[in-house]
GROMACS .gro file of C-alpha atoms in nm:
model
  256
    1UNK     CA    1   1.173   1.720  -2.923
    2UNK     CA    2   1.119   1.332  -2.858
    3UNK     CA    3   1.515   1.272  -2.822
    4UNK     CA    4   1.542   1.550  -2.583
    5UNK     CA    5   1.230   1.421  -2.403
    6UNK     CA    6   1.360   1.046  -2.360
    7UNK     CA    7   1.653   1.181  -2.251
    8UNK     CA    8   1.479   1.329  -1.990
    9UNK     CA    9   1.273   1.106  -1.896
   10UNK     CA   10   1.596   0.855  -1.906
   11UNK     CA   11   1.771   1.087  -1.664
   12UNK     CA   12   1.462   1.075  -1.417
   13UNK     CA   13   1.387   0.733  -1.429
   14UNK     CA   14   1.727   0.612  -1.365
   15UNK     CA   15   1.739   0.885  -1.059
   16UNK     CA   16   1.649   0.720  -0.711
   17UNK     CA   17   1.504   0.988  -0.555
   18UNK     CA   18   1.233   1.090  -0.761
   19UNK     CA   19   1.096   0.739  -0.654
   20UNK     CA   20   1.251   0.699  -0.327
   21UNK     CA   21   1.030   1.018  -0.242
   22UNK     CA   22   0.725   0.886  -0.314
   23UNK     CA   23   0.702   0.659  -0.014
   24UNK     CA   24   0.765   1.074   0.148
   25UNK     CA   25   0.412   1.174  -0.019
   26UNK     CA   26   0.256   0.784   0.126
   27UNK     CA   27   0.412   0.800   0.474
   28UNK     CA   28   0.229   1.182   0.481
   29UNK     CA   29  -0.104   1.079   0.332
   30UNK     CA   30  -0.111   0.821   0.643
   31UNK     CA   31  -0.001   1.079   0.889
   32UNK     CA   32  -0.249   1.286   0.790
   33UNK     CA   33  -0.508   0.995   0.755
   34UNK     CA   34  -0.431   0.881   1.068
   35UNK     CA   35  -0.506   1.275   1.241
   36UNK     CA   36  -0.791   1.356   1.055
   37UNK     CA   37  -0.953   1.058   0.932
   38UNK     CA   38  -1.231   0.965   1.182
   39UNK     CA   39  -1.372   1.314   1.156
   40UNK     CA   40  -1.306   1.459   0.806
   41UNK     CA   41  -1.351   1.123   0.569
   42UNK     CA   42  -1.517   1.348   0.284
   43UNK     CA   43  -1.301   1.596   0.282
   44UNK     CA   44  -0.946   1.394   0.298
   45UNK     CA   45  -1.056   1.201   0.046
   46UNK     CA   46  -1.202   1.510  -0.167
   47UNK     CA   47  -0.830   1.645  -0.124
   48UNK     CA   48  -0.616   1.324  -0.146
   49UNK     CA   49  -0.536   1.318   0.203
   50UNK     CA   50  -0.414   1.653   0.165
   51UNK     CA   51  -0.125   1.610  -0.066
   52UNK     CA   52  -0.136   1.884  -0.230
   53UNK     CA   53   0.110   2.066  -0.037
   54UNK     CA   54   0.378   1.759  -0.032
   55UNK     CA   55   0.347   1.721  -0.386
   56UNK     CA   56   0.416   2.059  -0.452
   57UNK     CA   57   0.767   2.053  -0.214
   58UNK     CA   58   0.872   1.735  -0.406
   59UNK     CA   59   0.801   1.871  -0.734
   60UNK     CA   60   1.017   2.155  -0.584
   61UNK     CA   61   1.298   1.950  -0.543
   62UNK     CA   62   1.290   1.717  -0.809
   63UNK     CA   63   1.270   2.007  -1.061
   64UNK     CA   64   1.483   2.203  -0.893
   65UNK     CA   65   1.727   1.918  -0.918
   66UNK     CA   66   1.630   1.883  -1.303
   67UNK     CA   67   1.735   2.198  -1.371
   68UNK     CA   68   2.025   2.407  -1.134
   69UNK     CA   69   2.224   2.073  -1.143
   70UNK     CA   70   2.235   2.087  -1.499
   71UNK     CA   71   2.398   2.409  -1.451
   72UNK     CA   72   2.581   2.362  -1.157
   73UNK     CA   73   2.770   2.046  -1.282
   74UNK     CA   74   2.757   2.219  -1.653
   75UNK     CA   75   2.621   1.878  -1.791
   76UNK     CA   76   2.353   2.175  -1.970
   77UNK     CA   77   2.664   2.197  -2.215
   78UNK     CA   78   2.603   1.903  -2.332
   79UNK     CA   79   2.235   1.890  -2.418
   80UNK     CA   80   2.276   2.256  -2.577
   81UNK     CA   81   2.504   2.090  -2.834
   82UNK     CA   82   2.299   1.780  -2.933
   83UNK     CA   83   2.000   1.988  -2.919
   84UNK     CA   84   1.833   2.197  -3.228
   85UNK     CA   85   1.761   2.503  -3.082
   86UNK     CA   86   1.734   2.623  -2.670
   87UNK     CA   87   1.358   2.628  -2.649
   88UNK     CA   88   1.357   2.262  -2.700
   89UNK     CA   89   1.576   2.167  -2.433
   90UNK     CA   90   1.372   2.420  -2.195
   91UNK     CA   91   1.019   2.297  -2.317
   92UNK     CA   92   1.119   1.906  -2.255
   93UNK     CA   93   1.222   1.975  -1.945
   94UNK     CA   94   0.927   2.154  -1.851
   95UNK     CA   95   0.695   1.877  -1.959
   96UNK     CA   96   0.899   1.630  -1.814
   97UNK     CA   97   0.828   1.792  -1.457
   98UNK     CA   98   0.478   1.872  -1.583
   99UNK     CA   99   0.423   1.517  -1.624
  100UNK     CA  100   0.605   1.418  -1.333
  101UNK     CA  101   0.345   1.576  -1.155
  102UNK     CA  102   0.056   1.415  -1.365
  103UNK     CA  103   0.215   1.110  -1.205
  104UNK     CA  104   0.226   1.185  -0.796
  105UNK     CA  105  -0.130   1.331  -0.843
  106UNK     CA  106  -0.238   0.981  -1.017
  107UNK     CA  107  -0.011   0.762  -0.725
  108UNK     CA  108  -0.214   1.032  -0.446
  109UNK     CA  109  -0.547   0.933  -0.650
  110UNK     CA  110  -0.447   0.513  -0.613
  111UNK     CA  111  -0.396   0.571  -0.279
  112UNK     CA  112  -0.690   0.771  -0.111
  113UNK     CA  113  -0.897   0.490  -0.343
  114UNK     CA  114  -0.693   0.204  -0.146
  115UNK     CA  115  -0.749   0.395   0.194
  116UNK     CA  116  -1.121   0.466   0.132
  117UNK     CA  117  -1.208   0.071   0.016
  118UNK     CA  118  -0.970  -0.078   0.275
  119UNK     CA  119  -1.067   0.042   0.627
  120UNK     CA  120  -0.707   0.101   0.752
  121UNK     CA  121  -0.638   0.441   0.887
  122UNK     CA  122  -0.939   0.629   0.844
  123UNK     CA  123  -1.311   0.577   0.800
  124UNK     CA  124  -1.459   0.481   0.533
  125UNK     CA  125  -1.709   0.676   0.315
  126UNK     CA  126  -1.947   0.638   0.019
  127UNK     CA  127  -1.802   0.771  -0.311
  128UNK     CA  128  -2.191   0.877  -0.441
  129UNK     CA  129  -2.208   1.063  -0.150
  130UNK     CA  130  -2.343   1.448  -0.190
  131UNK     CA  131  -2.051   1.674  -0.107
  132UNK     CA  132  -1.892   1.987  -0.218
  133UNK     CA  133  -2.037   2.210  -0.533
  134UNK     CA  134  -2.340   1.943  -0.493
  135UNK     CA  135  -2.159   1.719  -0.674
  136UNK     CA  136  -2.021   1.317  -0.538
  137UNK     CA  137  -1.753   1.288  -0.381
  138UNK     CA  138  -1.572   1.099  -0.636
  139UNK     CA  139  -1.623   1.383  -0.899
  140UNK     CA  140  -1.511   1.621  -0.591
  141UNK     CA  141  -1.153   1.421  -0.569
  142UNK     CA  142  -1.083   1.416  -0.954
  143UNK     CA  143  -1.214   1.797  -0.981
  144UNK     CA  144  -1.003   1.907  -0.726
  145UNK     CA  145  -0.674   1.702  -0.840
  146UNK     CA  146  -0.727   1.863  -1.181
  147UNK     CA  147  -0.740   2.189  -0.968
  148UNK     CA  148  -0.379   2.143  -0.821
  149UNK     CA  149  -0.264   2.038  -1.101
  150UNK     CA  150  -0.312   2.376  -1.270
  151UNK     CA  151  -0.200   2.545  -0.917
  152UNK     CA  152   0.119   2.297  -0.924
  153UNK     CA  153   0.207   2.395  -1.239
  154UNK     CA  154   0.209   2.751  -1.146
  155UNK     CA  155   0.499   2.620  -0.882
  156UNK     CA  156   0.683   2.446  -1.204
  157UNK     CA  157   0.677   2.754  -1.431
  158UNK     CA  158   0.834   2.922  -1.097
  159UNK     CA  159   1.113   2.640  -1.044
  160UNK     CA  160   1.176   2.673  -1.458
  161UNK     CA  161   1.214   3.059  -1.387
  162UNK     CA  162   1.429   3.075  -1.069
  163UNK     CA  163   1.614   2.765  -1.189
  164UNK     CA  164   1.698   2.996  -1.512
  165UNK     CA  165   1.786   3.281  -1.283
  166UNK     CA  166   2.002   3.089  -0.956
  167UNK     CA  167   2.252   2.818  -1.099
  168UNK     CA  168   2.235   2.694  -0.706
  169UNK     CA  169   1.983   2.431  -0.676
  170UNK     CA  170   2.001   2.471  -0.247
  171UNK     CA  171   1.872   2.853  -0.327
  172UNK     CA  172   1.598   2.757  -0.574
  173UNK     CA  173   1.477   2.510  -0.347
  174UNK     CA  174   1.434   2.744  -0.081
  175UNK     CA  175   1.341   3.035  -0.238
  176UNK     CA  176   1.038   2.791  -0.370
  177UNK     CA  177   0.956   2.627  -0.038
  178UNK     CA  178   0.901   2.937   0.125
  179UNK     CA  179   0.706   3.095  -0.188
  180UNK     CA  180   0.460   2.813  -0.114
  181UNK     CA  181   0.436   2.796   0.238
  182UNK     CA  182   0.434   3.121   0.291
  183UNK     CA  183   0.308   3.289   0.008
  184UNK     CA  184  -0.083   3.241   0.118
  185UNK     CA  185   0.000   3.442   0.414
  186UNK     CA  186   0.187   3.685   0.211
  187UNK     CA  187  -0.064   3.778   0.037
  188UNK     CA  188  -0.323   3.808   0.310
  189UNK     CA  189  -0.101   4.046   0.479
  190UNK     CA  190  -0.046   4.246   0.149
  191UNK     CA  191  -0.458   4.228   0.135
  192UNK     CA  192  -0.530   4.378   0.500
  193UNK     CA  193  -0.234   4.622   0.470
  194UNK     CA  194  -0.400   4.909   0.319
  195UNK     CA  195  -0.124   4.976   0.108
  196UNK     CA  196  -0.315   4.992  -0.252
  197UNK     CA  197  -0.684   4.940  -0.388
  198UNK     CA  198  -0.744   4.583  -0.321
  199UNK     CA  199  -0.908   4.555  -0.676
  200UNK     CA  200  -0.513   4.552  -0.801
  201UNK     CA  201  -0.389   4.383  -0.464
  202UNK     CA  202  -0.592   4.081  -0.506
  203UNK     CA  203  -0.415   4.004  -0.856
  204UNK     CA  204  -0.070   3.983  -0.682
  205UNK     CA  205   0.100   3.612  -0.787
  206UNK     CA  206   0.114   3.494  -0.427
  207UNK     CA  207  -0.259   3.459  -0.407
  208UNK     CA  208  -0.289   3.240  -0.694
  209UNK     CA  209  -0.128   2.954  -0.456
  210UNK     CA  210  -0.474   2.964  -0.292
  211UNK     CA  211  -0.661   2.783  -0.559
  212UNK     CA  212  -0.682   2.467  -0.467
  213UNK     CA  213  -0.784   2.534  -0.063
  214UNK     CA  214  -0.991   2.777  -0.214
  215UNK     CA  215  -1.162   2.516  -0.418
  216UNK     CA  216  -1.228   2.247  -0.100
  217UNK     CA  217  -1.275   2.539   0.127
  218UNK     CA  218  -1.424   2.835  -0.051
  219UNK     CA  219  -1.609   3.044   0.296
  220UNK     CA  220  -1.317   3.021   0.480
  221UNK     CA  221  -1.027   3.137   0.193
  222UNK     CA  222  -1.252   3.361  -0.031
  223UNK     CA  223  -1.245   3.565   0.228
  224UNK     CA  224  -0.894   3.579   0.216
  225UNK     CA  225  -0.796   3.555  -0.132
  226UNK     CA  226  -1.063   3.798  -0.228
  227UNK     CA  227  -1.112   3.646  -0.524
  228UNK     CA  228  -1.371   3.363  -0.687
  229UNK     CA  229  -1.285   3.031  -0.808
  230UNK     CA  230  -1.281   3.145  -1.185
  231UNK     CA  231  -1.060   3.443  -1.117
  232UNK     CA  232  -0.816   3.257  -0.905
  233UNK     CA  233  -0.838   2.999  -1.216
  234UNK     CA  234  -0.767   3.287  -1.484
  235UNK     CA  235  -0.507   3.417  -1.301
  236UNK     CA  236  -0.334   3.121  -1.193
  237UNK     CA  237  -0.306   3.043  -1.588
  238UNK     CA  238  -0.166   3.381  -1.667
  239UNK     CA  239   0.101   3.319  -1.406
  240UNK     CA  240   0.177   3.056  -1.532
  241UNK     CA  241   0.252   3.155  -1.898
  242UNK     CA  242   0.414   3.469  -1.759
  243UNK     CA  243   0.660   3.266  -1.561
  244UNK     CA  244   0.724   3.017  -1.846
  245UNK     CA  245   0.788   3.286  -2.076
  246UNK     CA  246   1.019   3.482  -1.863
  247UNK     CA  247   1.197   3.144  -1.786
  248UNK     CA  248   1.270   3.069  -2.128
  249UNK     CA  249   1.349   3.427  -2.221
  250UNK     CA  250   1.619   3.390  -1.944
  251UNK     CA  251   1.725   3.061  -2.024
  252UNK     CA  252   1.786   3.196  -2.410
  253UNK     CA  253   1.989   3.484  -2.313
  254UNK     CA  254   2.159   3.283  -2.060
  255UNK     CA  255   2.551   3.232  -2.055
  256UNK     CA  256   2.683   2.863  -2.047
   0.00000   0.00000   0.00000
């Protein structure tokens, strides 16, 4: 497992755009600073400046990239052979985007810190300040970045599935973008449908992706998602070892 996970790692590092695309997530964080920031302080810091939603699209392409080009150029040959057994090969390049993400949510952290000691773009406000969950609003940023990460993580298991699944990388890449911005709504319309007993409904995967706005905005999407914080928790992580399962079970019985 370690040679197959420096190899990955190798492979990323020495990749431009998984770095090139971080100035992406930056650039947004200010756009967004810049909008929002004389009026919602707490809660763009709380969030990041919003980047959950950007780091989800990059992780989107970067591990879309990670995986369909492997197949698409057939360069997957050549791990398979060096490599002891599949599952390795599919489990270090899962953590490899797993903690690819550990690393935008810590550069989205360094930056909202920056922003909120160094009055720039937005205001600036006290980090022992009494915010969400009656908690301070530092313990409200690091609680809700270890909230998307479980939520973005749901969106890797996906990319590791549909990866598996579509050897295109353009396909996977927008078959994921649309999953996540459009899967919230998805599932609200599912929801007000009628079609079943909401009990059931409510479980459905797209909902899940409403975790973390649930968790920095629980009156407005509770009554969407239908579901508390804990349950959206629980069944985010049994998404999540669904789709990781399924992915590998592909990727074993997959033809190179």
């Amino acid at each position: 497992m370690y040679a197959e996970l420096k190899q990955e790692f190798y492979k990323l590092g020495h990749c431009k755009l998984p770095w090139w695309i971080i100035s992406f997530m930056i650039l947004f964080m200010v756009v967004i600073g810049l909008g929002m920031g004389q009026q919602y302080g707490k809660l763009l810091v709380m969030t990041s400046y919003d980047s959950s939603q950007v780091i989800m699209l990059i992780l989107i392409v970067i591990g879309s990239t990670i995986f369909s080009m492997e197949f698409q150029n057939k360069t997957i040959l050549t791990l398979m052979f060096h490599a002891p057994n599949k599952a390795t090969v599919y489990v270090a390049k899962f953590l490899t985007i797993f903690i690819y993400d550990l690393f935008l949510h810590a550069i989205a952290i360094i930056v909202t810190v920056f922003f909120n000691t160094v009055p720039l773009i937005a205001k600036l406000v006290s980090w022992t300040a009494i915010y969400k969950y009656n908690q301070p609003l530092v313990v409200n940023m690091f609680a809700t970045a270890g909230v998307d990460m479980i939520a973005s993580t749901l969106i890797i298991s996906l990319i590791c599935l549909t990866s598996c699944l579509i050897n295109s990388n353009t396909v996977v890449i927008v078959i994921n973008a649309l999953i996540v911005f459009m899967g919230s709504n998805l599932s609200s319309n599912l929801l007000n449908s009628n079609i079943g007993p909401i009990d059931i409904i409510r479980w459905n995967p797209f909902n899940m992706l409403n975790l973390t706005t649930q968790y920095y905005n629980y009156g407005t999407y509770h009554l969407t998602s239908h579901l508390s914080n804990p349950q959206l928790l629980i069944g985010t992580l049994c998404y999540i070892a669904i789709f990781t399962f399924l992915g590998y079970f592909v990727f074993r019985r997959k033809r190179f």
